[in-house]
Amino acid sequence: MSISHRLAGAVASVVLLLPTGASAAPAALPPLDFLQLNAAIDGLPDGKVSGAVVQVRGTAGCWQGTGGIADRDTGAPVPQDARFRIGSMTKTFTAVVVLQLAAEGRISLDGTVQQYLPDLLPAGTAPITIRQMLTYTSGVNGAGIDSKDADWYLEHRYDHYPPGSQLDTAAPLAFAPGTKQRYGNADYIVAGLLVERVTGRSWADNVRHRIIAPLGLRATEVPEEERTIRGPHARGYEIRPDGTWEDITDADTSLQWSAASIISNAPDLDRFLVALFTGRLVRQPYLNEMFTVPDVPLADGSGRAVHAAGLTRIALGPLVVWGKSGDRPGYNNGMGATRDLARRLVYSVNPLNMGGTSQPAAAQRIIMATFAGAPATGG
């Protein structure tokens, strides 16, 4: 979850990190303002977003609501239990599986990708640790497919990609491992390959067996051959240059695979957050990896690293929220919470234009109304 997106959904906030071992008292939460939350999604569809679903939970107040339409043809409203393509929030699930394997002694976070996947990278590639892979500091390159270009997406959305084909392993590393952070899917595609090699089971089966089934996440699905969203959901649309609305809901998810392919809904993701933050899914000291941001610069020079293993540190004024954003064409989503879980947010909005680096204004209003108590205004 973020106030503004980098490419592939990274948080753009520049965050000042505490030195190792330092601590600070949590900032006071503003009162939950139901009027601001309602205003954040009022007036949809608005020409930029067709619909939204929001759920706020925690000891500091609860609220839920929907806005806009789920289906342009029928005018049906967005259901509160709408399922959506969660995009890069999938990375949090994948990080959990890898950290569980570390807790079981089946991998070492200080071990290398070359150790576990000896046939993946060219000989002579600098050693990359599993921890560096989880924190986007490996330098491994993706295949460079712009899957959020509307013309490309409409032509190729049913293409199928075998696991690993999303990587450009022949290219030199973008930087020396552990020296910079660059957000993207490549590291978590490698993570999926790691999970399969170590366990002998598919990445999808691991997610189902280790997370979905134990938590009873009945609306959460790891699609493999399935191209549709089953159950209640809002359709995703793209407004074409001639003004027509193209339904872009259905797609093959193999390009995103272990980085961005899962389908879920707000109640399930809230349950997932609670189980994660309370140590039910990942035990200490491995859980700390998800709340430890490496002290390195962002590769694009815009500031310091903000991503930990599967989660992102988000500074909203004096308040710190930990969470993850994710988007796929037709769906822009986020989940996040204060570390004590006193306030938790899951949302999904349906943007009418894919691509670009900006988060929909409706999503920004939702986040600010939830955590910062800011006026729910803006286009």
Tab-separated table of C-alpha atoms in Angstrom:
chain	number	residue	atom	x	y	z
A	1	MET	CA	0.000	0.000	0.000
A	2	SER	CA	1.365	3.420	-0.881
A	3	ILE	CA	0.488	7.040	-1.338
A	4	SER	CA	2.177	7.052	-4.719
A	5	HIS	CA	3.427	4.170	-6.813
A	6	ARG	CA	6.700	3.550	-8.525
A	7	LEU	CA	6.744	1.186	-11.468
A	8	ALA	CA	5.354	-2.214	-10.483
A	9	GLY	CA	3.661	-0.841	-7.378
A	10	ALA	CA	6.590	0.246	-5.207
A	11	VAL	CA	6.019	2.837	-2.522
A	12	ALA	CA	7.417	6.239	-3.419
A	13	SER	CA	7.576	7.694	0.067
A	14	VAL	CA	11.081	8.541	1.266
A	15	VAL	CA	11.357	7.006	4.715
A	16	LEU	CA	13.804	7.841	7.496
A	17	LEU	CA	14.795	4.554	9.114
A	18	LEU	CA	15.737	4.064	12.738
A	19	PRO	CA	19.254	2.717	13.365
A	20	THR	CA	19.498	-0.973	14.171
A	21	GLY	CA	18.205	-1.641	17.647
A	22	ALA	CA	16.551	1.773	18.007
A	23	SER	CA	12.924	2.089	18.995
A	24	ALA	CA	10.351	4.811	19.146
A	25	ALA	CA	6.944	5.171	20.730
A	26	PRO	CA	4.192	4.640	18.163
A	27	ALA	CA	2.434	7.780	17.002
A	28	ALA	CA	-1.119	8.263	18.189
A	29	LEU	CA	-3.781	7.193	15.722
A	30	PRO	CA	-6.259	9.852	14.657
A	31	PRO	CA	-9.902	9.047	15.398
A	32	LEU	CA	-11.527	7.042	12.649
A	33	ASP	CA	-13.687	9.478	10.700
A	34	PHE	CA	-16.573	7.666	9.030
A	35	LEU	CA	-17.562	10.739	7.023
A	36	GLN	CA	-14.103	11.022	5.471
A	37	LEU	CA	-14.035	7.340	4.614
A	38	ASN	CA	-17.438	7.567	2.982
A	39	ALA	CA	-16.360	10.675	1.077
A	40	ALA	CA	-13.253	8.850	-0.179
A	41	ILE	CA	-15.372	6.540	-2.339
A	42	ASP	CA	-18.425	8.720	-2.872
A	43	GLY	CA	-19.182	9.722	-6.445
A	44	LEU	CA	-17.831	6.598	-8.141
A	45	PRO	CA	-17.636	5.883	-11.000
A	46	ASP	CA	-15.895	9.159	-11.751
A	47	GLY	CA	-14.259	8.607	-15.140
A	48	LYS	CA	-11.011	7.402	-13.538
A	49	VAL	CA	-12.228	4.647	-11.209
A	50	SER	CA	-15.307	2.472	-11.693
A	51	GLY	CA	-15.632	0.989	-8.215
A	52	ALA	CA	-14.062	0.440	-4.802
A	53	VAL	CA	-14.280	-1.784	-1.746
A	54	VAL	CA	-12.831	-0.745	1.628
A	55	GLN	CA	-12.529	-2.513	4.969
A	56	VAL	CA	-11.050	-0.967	8.134
A	57	ARG	CA	-10.613	-3.083	11.258
A	58	GLY	CA	-8.862	-2.916	14.621
A	59	THR	CA	-9.280	-1.853	18.227
A	60	ALA	CA	-9.145	1.791	17.125
A	61	GLY	CA	-12.357	1.521	15.094
A	62	CYS	CA	-14.042	-0.385	12.275
A	63	TRP	CA	-15.670	0.679	9.005
A	64	GLN	CA	-16.490	-0.883	5.679
A	65	GLY	CA	-18.017	0.383	2.484
A	66	THR	CA	-18.215	0.103	-1.274
A	67	GLY	CA	-18.701	2.581	-4.068
A	68	GLY	CA	-19.317	2.599	-7.779
A	69	ILE	CA	-20.317	-0.289	-10.011
A	70	ALA	CA	-19.189	-3.894	-10.309
A	71	ASP	CA	-20.554	-4.348	-13.818
A	72	ARG	CA	-21.089	-1.591	-16.374
A	73	ASP	CA	-23.675	-3.589	-18.298
A	74	THR	CA	-25.937	-4.319	-15.327
A	75	GLY	CA	-25.065	-1.392	-13.057
A	76	ALA	CA	-24.713	-3.814	-10.131
A	77	PRO	CA	-22.989	-2.302	-7.083
A	78	VAL	CA	-19.626	-3.551	-5.825
A	79	PRO	CA	-20.209	-6.268	-3.178
A	80	GLN	CA	-18.440	-5.936	0.176
A	81	ASP	CA	-16.939	-9.410	-0.243
A	82	ALA	CA	-15.733	-8.720	-3.792
A	83	ARG	CA	-12.735	-10.748	-4.900
A	84	PHE	CA	-9.961	-9.049	-6.843
A	85	ARG	CA	-6.572	-9.679	-8.401
A	86	ILE	CA	-4.260	-8.631	-5.568
A	87	GLY	CA	-1.196	-8.153	-7.771
A	88	SER	CA	2.062	-7.657	-5.889
A	89	MET	CA	0.453	-8.313	-2.521
A	90	THR	CA	1.188	-11.887	-3.658
A	91	LYS	CA	4.810	-11.176	-2.740
A	92	THR	CA	3.863	-11.111	0.941
A	93	PHE	CA	2.470	-14.642	0.643
A	94	THR	CA	5.625	-15.813	-1.128
A	95	ALA	CA	7.861	-14.202	1.490
A	96	VAL	CA	5.912	-16.025	4.208
A	97	VAL	CA	6.538	-19.392	2.532
A	98	VAL	CA	10.275	-18.707	2.165
A	99	LEU	CA	10.581	-17.585	5.789
A	100	GLN	CA	8.670	-20.661	6.947
A	101	LEU	CA	11.200	-22.810	5.097
A	102	ALA	CA	13.988	-20.901	6.823
A	103	ALA	CA	12.345	-21.468	10.211
A	104	GLU	CA	12.152	-25.183	9.384
A	105	GLY	CA	15.886	-25.251	8.660
A	106	ARG	CA	15.365	-26.152	5.013
A	107	ILE	CA	17.059	-23.010	3.754
A	108	SER	CA	19.358	-20.375	5.222
A	109	LEU	CA	18.664	-16.705	4.594
A	110	ASP	CA	22.439	-16.266	4.362
A	111	GLY	CA	22.652	-19.079	1.824
A	112	THR	CA	22.837	-18.138	-1.828
A	113	VAL	CA	20.581	-18.419	-4.830
A	114	GLN	CA	23.468	-20.219	-6.529
A	115	GLN	CA	23.504	-22.789	-3.716
A	116	TYR	CA	19.810	-23.675	-4.042
A	117	LEU	CA	19.323	-22.984	-7.762
A	118	PRO	CA	22.748	-23.785	-9.244
A	119	ASP	CA	21.465	-23.826	-12.821
A	120	LEU	CA	19.673	-20.455	-12.741
A	121	LEU	CA	22.416	-17.828	-13.082
A	122	PRO	CA	25.500	-17.780	-15.330
A	123	ALA	CA	28.786	-18.958	-13.862
A	124	GLY	CA	30.685	-16.102	-12.273
A	125	THR	CA	27.574	-14.195	-11.158
A	126	ALA	CA	28.194	-12.551	-7.793
A	127	PRO	CA	26.691	-14.524	-4.891
A	128	ILE	CA	23.130	-13.454	-4.025
A	129	THR	CA	21.766	-14.343	-0.601
A	130	ILE	CA	18.176	-15.396	-0.017
A	131	ARG	CA	17.751	-12.355	2.245
A	132	GLN	CA	18.890	-10.066	-0.589
A	133	MET	CA	16.403	-11.722	-2.914
A	134	LEU	CA	13.534	-11.136	-0.463
A	135	THR	CA	14.456	-7.446	-0.028
A	136	TYR	CA	14.886	-6.589	-3.741
A	137	THR	CA	18.623	-6.020	-3.329
A	138	SER	CA	19.830	-8.850	-5.592
A	139	GLY	CA	20.250	-6.970	-8.879
A	140	VAL	CA	18.539	-9.794	-10.843
A	141	ASN	CA	16.734	-8.588	-13.957
A	142	GLY	CA	13.262	-9.337	-15.243
A	143	ALA	CA	12.457	-10.024	-18.879
A	144	GLY	CA	11.442	-6.397	-19.433
A	145	ILE	CA	7.844	-7.006	-20.506
A	146	ASP	CA	5.624	-3.960	-19.983
A	147	SER	CA	2.510	-5.895	-19.014
A	148	LYS	CA	0.682	-2.695	-18.057
A	149	ASP	CA	0.837	-1.232	-21.534
A	150	ALA	CA	-2.779	-1.396	-22.657
A	151	ASP	CA	-2.094	-2.404	-26.262
A	152	TRP	CA	0.359	-5.123	-25.193
A	153	TYR	CA	-1.981	-6.395	-22.505
A	154	LEU	CA	-5.005	-6.673	-24.772
A	155	GLU	CA	-2.984	-8.653	-27.316
A	156	HIS	CA	-1.122	-10.903	-24.880
A	157	ARG	CA	-3.248	-11.281	-21.742
A	158	TYR	CA	-3.955	-14.959	-22.457
A	159	ASP	CA	-0.316	-15.883	-23.172
A	160	HIS	CA	1.218	-18.507	-20.891
A	161	TYR	CA	4.712	-18.260	-19.370
A	162	PRO	CA	6.563	-21.201	-17.775
A	163	PRO	CA	8.060	-20.413	-14.349
A	164	GLY	CA	11.413	-18.694	-14.776
A	165	SER	CA	10.755	-17.398	-18.288
A	166	GLN	CA	9.878	-14.040	-16.703
A	167	LEU	CA	13.586	-13.519	-15.893
A	168	ASP	CA	16.520	-12.264	-17.955
A	169	THR	CA	19.223	-14.280	-16.259
A	170	ALA	CA	21.677	-13.760	-19.123
A	171	ALA	CA	21.869	-10.025	-18.458
A	172	PRO	CA	24.516	-8.791	-16.004
A	173	LEU	CA	23.196	-7.943	-12.552
A	174	ALA	CA	21.887	-4.375	-12.380
A	175	PHE	CA	24.138	-3.694	-9.361
A	176	ALA	CA	26.298	-5.552	-6.879
A	177	PRO	CA	24.065	-7.629	-4.587
A	178	GLY	CA	23.236	-5.935	-1.312
A	179	THR	CA	24.240	-2.424	-2.411
A	180	LYS	CA	20.934	-1.005	-3.708
A	181	GLN	CA	17.219	-1.723	-3.658
A	182	ARG	CA	15.176	-1.986	-6.853
A	183	TYR	CA	11.566	-3.064	-6.561
A	184	GLY	CA	10.215	-5.472	-9.158
A	185	ASN	CA	8.871	-8.929	-9.822
A	186	ALA	CA	12.166	-10.638	-10.673
A	187	ASP	CA	13.268	-11.353	-7.100
A	188	TYR	CA	9.953	-12.977	-6.249
A	189	ILE	CA	9.948	-15.087	-9.395
A	190	VAL	CA	13.304	-16.395	-8.145
A	191	ALA	CA	11.658	-16.946	-4.749
A	192	GLY	CA	8.969	-19.072	-6.377
A	193	LEU	CA	11.605	-21.185	-8.110
A	194	LEU	CA	13.419	-21.564	-4.785
A	195	VAL	CA	10.266	-22.765	-3.030
A	196	GLU	CA	9.631	-25.379	-5.704
A	197	ARG	CA	13.230	-26.635	-5.709
A	198	VAL	CA	13.473	-26.951	-1.929
A	199	THR	CA	10.046	-28.509	-1.317
A	200	GLY	CA	9.524	-30.571	-4.462
A	201	ARG	CA	6.004	-29.131	-4.664
A	202	SER	CA	4.624	-26.310	-6.779
A	203	TRP	CA	4.703	-22.769	-5.446
A	204	ALA	CA	0.897	-22.691	-5.689
A	205	ASP	CA	0.543	-25.867	-3.610
A	206	ASN	CA	2.861	-24.429	-0.960
A	207	VAL	CA	0.759	-21.276	-0.661
A	208	ARG	CA	-2.429	-23.318	-0.395
A	209	HIS	CA	-0.994	-25.800	2.122
A	210	ARG	CA	0.929	-23.335	4.297
A	211	ILE	CA	-1.303	-20.245	4.278
A	212	ILE	CA	-4.711	-20.545	2.629
A	213	ALA	CA	-5.878	-23.808	4.237
A	214	PRO	CA	-4.592	-23.194	7.801
A	215	LEU	CA	-6.157	-19.722	7.907
A	216	GLY	CA	-9.407	-20.776	6.238
A	217	LEU	CA	-9.083	-18.180	3.477
A	218	ARG	CA	-12.076	-19.361	1.478
A	219	ALA	CA	-12.097	-16.462	-0.985
A	220	THR	CA	-8.367	-16.694	-1.716
A	221	GLU	CA	-7.220	-18.539	-4.814
A	222	VAL	CA	-3.937	-19.210	-6.579
A	223	PRO	CA	-4.980	-19.447	-10.238
A	224	GLU	CA	-3.039	-21.782	-12.475
A	225	GLU	CA	-5.096	-22.526	-15.586
A	226	GLU	CA	-8.078	-20.443	-14.424
A	227	ARG	CA	-8.415	-17.123	-16.284
A	228	THR	CA	-11.543	-15.809	-14.588
A	229	ILE	CA	-12.304	-14.500	-11.106
A	230	ARG	CA	-14.729	-16.903	-9.487
A	231	GLY	CA	-17.295	-15.741	-6.965
A	232	PRO	CA	-18.438	-12.160	-6.312
A	233	HIS	CA	-16.191	-9.528	-7.899
A	234	ALA	CA	-16.092	-6.226	-9.714
A	235	ARG	CA	-15.215	-6.322	-13.394
A	236	GLY	CA	-12.049	-4.542	-14.486
A	237	TYR	CA	-12.216	-2.105	-17.400
A	238	GLU	CA	-9.902	-0.082	-19.616
A	239	ILE	CA	-11.169	3.045	-21.363
A	240	ARG	CA	-9.735	2.993	-24.875
A	241	PRO	CA	-8.700	6.129	-26.803
A	242	ASP	CA	-12.040	6.133	-28.640
A	243	GLY	CA	-13.910	6.193	-25.312
A	244	THR	CA	-15.118	2.593	-25.350
A	245	TRP	CA	-14.919	0.485	-22.182
A	246	GLU	CA	-12.959	-2.753	-22.699
A	247	ASP	CA	-13.600	-5.532	-20.166
A	248	ILE	CA	-10.137	-6.697	-19.055
A	249	THR	CA	-11.127	-8.879	-16.097
A	250	ASP	CA	-10.048	-12.239	-17.502
A	251	ALA	CA	-6.368	-13.064	-17.997
A	252	ASP	CA	-3.711	-15.738	-17.699
A	253	THR	CA	-1.702	-15.014	-14.528
A	254	SER	CA	1.463	-16.987	-15.307
A	255	LEU	CA	3.506	-13.910	-16.243
A	256	GLN	CA	3.152	-12.639	-12.687
A	257	TRP	CA	3.191	-16.098	-11.022
A	258	SER	CA	4.801	-16.046	-7.558
A	259	ALA	CA	5.112	-12.250	-7.643
A	260	ALA	CA	1.589	-11.067	-8.465
A	261	SER	CA	-1.026	-13.701	-9.368
A	262	ILE	CA	-3.231	-14.389	-6.312
A	263	ILE	CA	-6.954	-13.554	-6.073
A	264	SER	CA	-8.460	-12.682	-2.674
A	265	ASN	CA	-10.878	-10.321	-0.915
A	266	ALA	CA	-10.792	-7.837	1.944
A	267	PRO	CA	-11.952	-10.145	4.782
A	268	ASP	CA	-9.407	-12.816	3.843
A	269	LEU	CA	-6.554	-10.333	3.532
A	270	ASP	CA	-7.386	-8.825	6.913
A	271	ARG	CA	-7.278	-12.299	8.468
A	272	PHE	CA	-3.945	-12.881	6.722
A	273	LEU	CA	-2.520	-9.613	8.115
A	274	VAL	CA	-3.536	-10.464	11.675
A	275	ALA	CA	-2.043	-13.959	11.456
A	276	LEU	CA	1.141	-12.545	9.962
A	277	PHE	CA	1.706	-9.694	12.417
A	278	THR	CA	0.963	-11.878	15.460
A	279	GLY	CA	3.477	-14.567	14.495
A	280	ARG	CA	1.010	-17.298	13.623
A	281	LEU	CA	2.420	-17.679	10.106
A	282	VAL	CA	6.096	-16.878	10.688
A	283	ARG	CA	7.788	-17.307	14.062
A	284	GLN	CA	10.559	-15.183	15.478
A	285	PRO	CA	13.290	-14.336	14.741
A	286	TYR	CA	12.228	-14.823	11.121
A	287	LEU	CA	9.210	-12.550	11.449
A	288	ASN	CA	11.582	-9.655	12.131
A	289	GLU	CA	12.837	-9.998	8.548
A	290	MET	CA	9.469	-8.686	7.372
A	291	PHE	CA	9.881	-5.528	9.462
A	292	THR	CA	13.578	-4.860	8.770
A	293	VAL	CA	14.397	-2.556	5.851
A	294	PRO	CA	17.962	-2.801	4.485
A	295	ASP	CA	20.034	0.341	4.946
A	296	VAL	CA	20.802	0.935	1.276
A	297	PRO	CA	19.765	3.539	-1.310
A	298	LEU	CA	17.045	3.007	-3.865
A	299	ALA	CA	18.579	2.110	-7.210
A	300	ASP	CA	16.982	5.091	-8.948
A	301	GLY	CA	18.607	7.527	-6.518
A	302	SER	CA	15.327	8.857	-5.127
A	303	GLY	CA	15.982	8.028	-1.477
A	304	ARG	CA	16.616	5.192	0.944
A	305	ALA	CA	15.174	1.682	0.799
A	306	VAL	CA	11.598	1.219	2.037
A	307	HIS	CA	10.946	-2.480	1.391
A	308	ALA	CA	11.563	-5.325	3.819
A	309	ALA	CA	10.940	-9.017	3.074
A	310	GLY	CA	7.394	-9.000	1.713
A	311	LEU	CA	6.275	-5.793	3.435
A	312	THR	CA	6.881	-2.086	2.956
A	313	ARG	CA	7.452	0.576	5.609
A	314	ILE	CA	5.108	3.483	4.895
A	315	ALA	CA	5.504	6.808	6.672
A	316	LEU	CA	2.261	8.798	6.898
A	317	GLY	CA	3.377	11.866	8.782
A	318	PRO	CA	4.406	10.663	12.258
A	319	LEU	CA	2.579	7.355	11.811
A	320	VAL	CA	4.308	4.222	10.493
A	321	VAL	CA	2.242	1.619	8.665
A	322	TRP	CA	3.507	-1.728	7.402
A	323	GLY	CA	1.823	-3.187	4.356
A	324	LYS	CA	1.910	-3.973	0.669
A	325	SER	CA	0.352	-2.561	-2.455
A	326	GLY	CA	-0.488	-4.474	-5.585
A	327	ASP	CA	-2.104	-3.897	-8.927
A	328	ARG	CA	-3.095	-5.659	-12.080
A	329	PRO	CA	-4.966	-4.151	-15.019
A	330	GLY	CA	-8.385	-3.183	-13.685
A	331	TYR	CA	-7.401	-3.542	-10.008
A	332	ASN	CA	-5.342	-1.327	-7.681
A	333	ASN	CA	-5.150	-2.577	-4.110
A	334	GLY	CA	-3.470	-2.284	-0.748
A	335	MET	CA	-3.305	-3.813	2.700
A	336	GLY	CA	-1.582	-2.352	5.722
A	337	ALA	CA	-1.664	-1.965	9.465
A	338	THR	CA	0.010	-0.322	12.379
A	339	ARG	CA	2.449	-2.755	13.975
A	340	ASP	CA	0.100	-3.282	16.938
A	341	LEU	CA	-2.834	-3.994	14.566
A	342	ALA	CA	-4.893	-1.245	16.223
A	343	ARG	CA	-5.838	-0.066	12.730
A	344	ARG	CA	-5.866	-2.223	9.623
A	345	LEU	CA	-6.906	-1.386	6.075
A	346	VAL	CA	-7.632	-3.486	3.006
A	347	TYR	CA	-8.940	-1.813	-0.138
A	348	SER	CA	-9.344	-2.380	-3.847
A	349	VAL	CA	-10.237	0.221	-6.447
A	350	ASN	CA	-10.888	-0.342	-10.142
A	351	PRO	CA	-8.909	2.147	-12.248
A	352	LEU	CA	-10.091	2.721	-15.785
A	353	ASN	CA	-6.601	3.152	-17.241
A	354	MET	CA	-3.723	0.752	-16.610
A	355	GLY	CA	-0.049	1.644	-16.500
A	356	GLY	CA	1.687	4.760	-15.318
A	357	THR	CA	3.321	5.448	-11.967
A	358	SER	CA	0.499	7.222	-10.155
A	359	GLN	CA	-1.908	5.647	-7.716
A	360	PRO	CA	-5.585	6.467	-8.302
A	361	ALA	CA	-6.714	9.487	-6.311
A	362	ALA	CA	-9.516	7.401	-4.808
A	363	ALA	CA	-6.934	5.036	-3.301
A	364	GLN	CA	-4.955	7.960	-1.896
A	365	ARG	CA	-8.098	9.341	-0.294
A	366	ILE	CA	-8.883	5.956	1.274
A	367	ILE	CA	-5.402	5.629	2.781
A	368	MET	CA	-5.261	9.156	4.137
A	369	ALA	CA	-8.775	8.967	5.561
A	370	THR	CA	-7.872	5.711	7.328
A	371	PHE	CA	-4.471	6.484	8.789
A	372	ALA	CA	-3.808	10.210	8.651
A	373	GLY	CA	-7.198	11.735	9.292
A	374	ALA	CA	-6.644	13.917	6.241
A	375	PRO	CA	-9.553	15.392	4.296
A	376	ALA	CA	-10.821	12.998	1.648
A	377	THR	CA	-10.468	15.465	-1.199
A	378	GLY	CA	-8.749	15.495	-4.540
A	379	GLY	CA	-9.353	14.231	-8.048
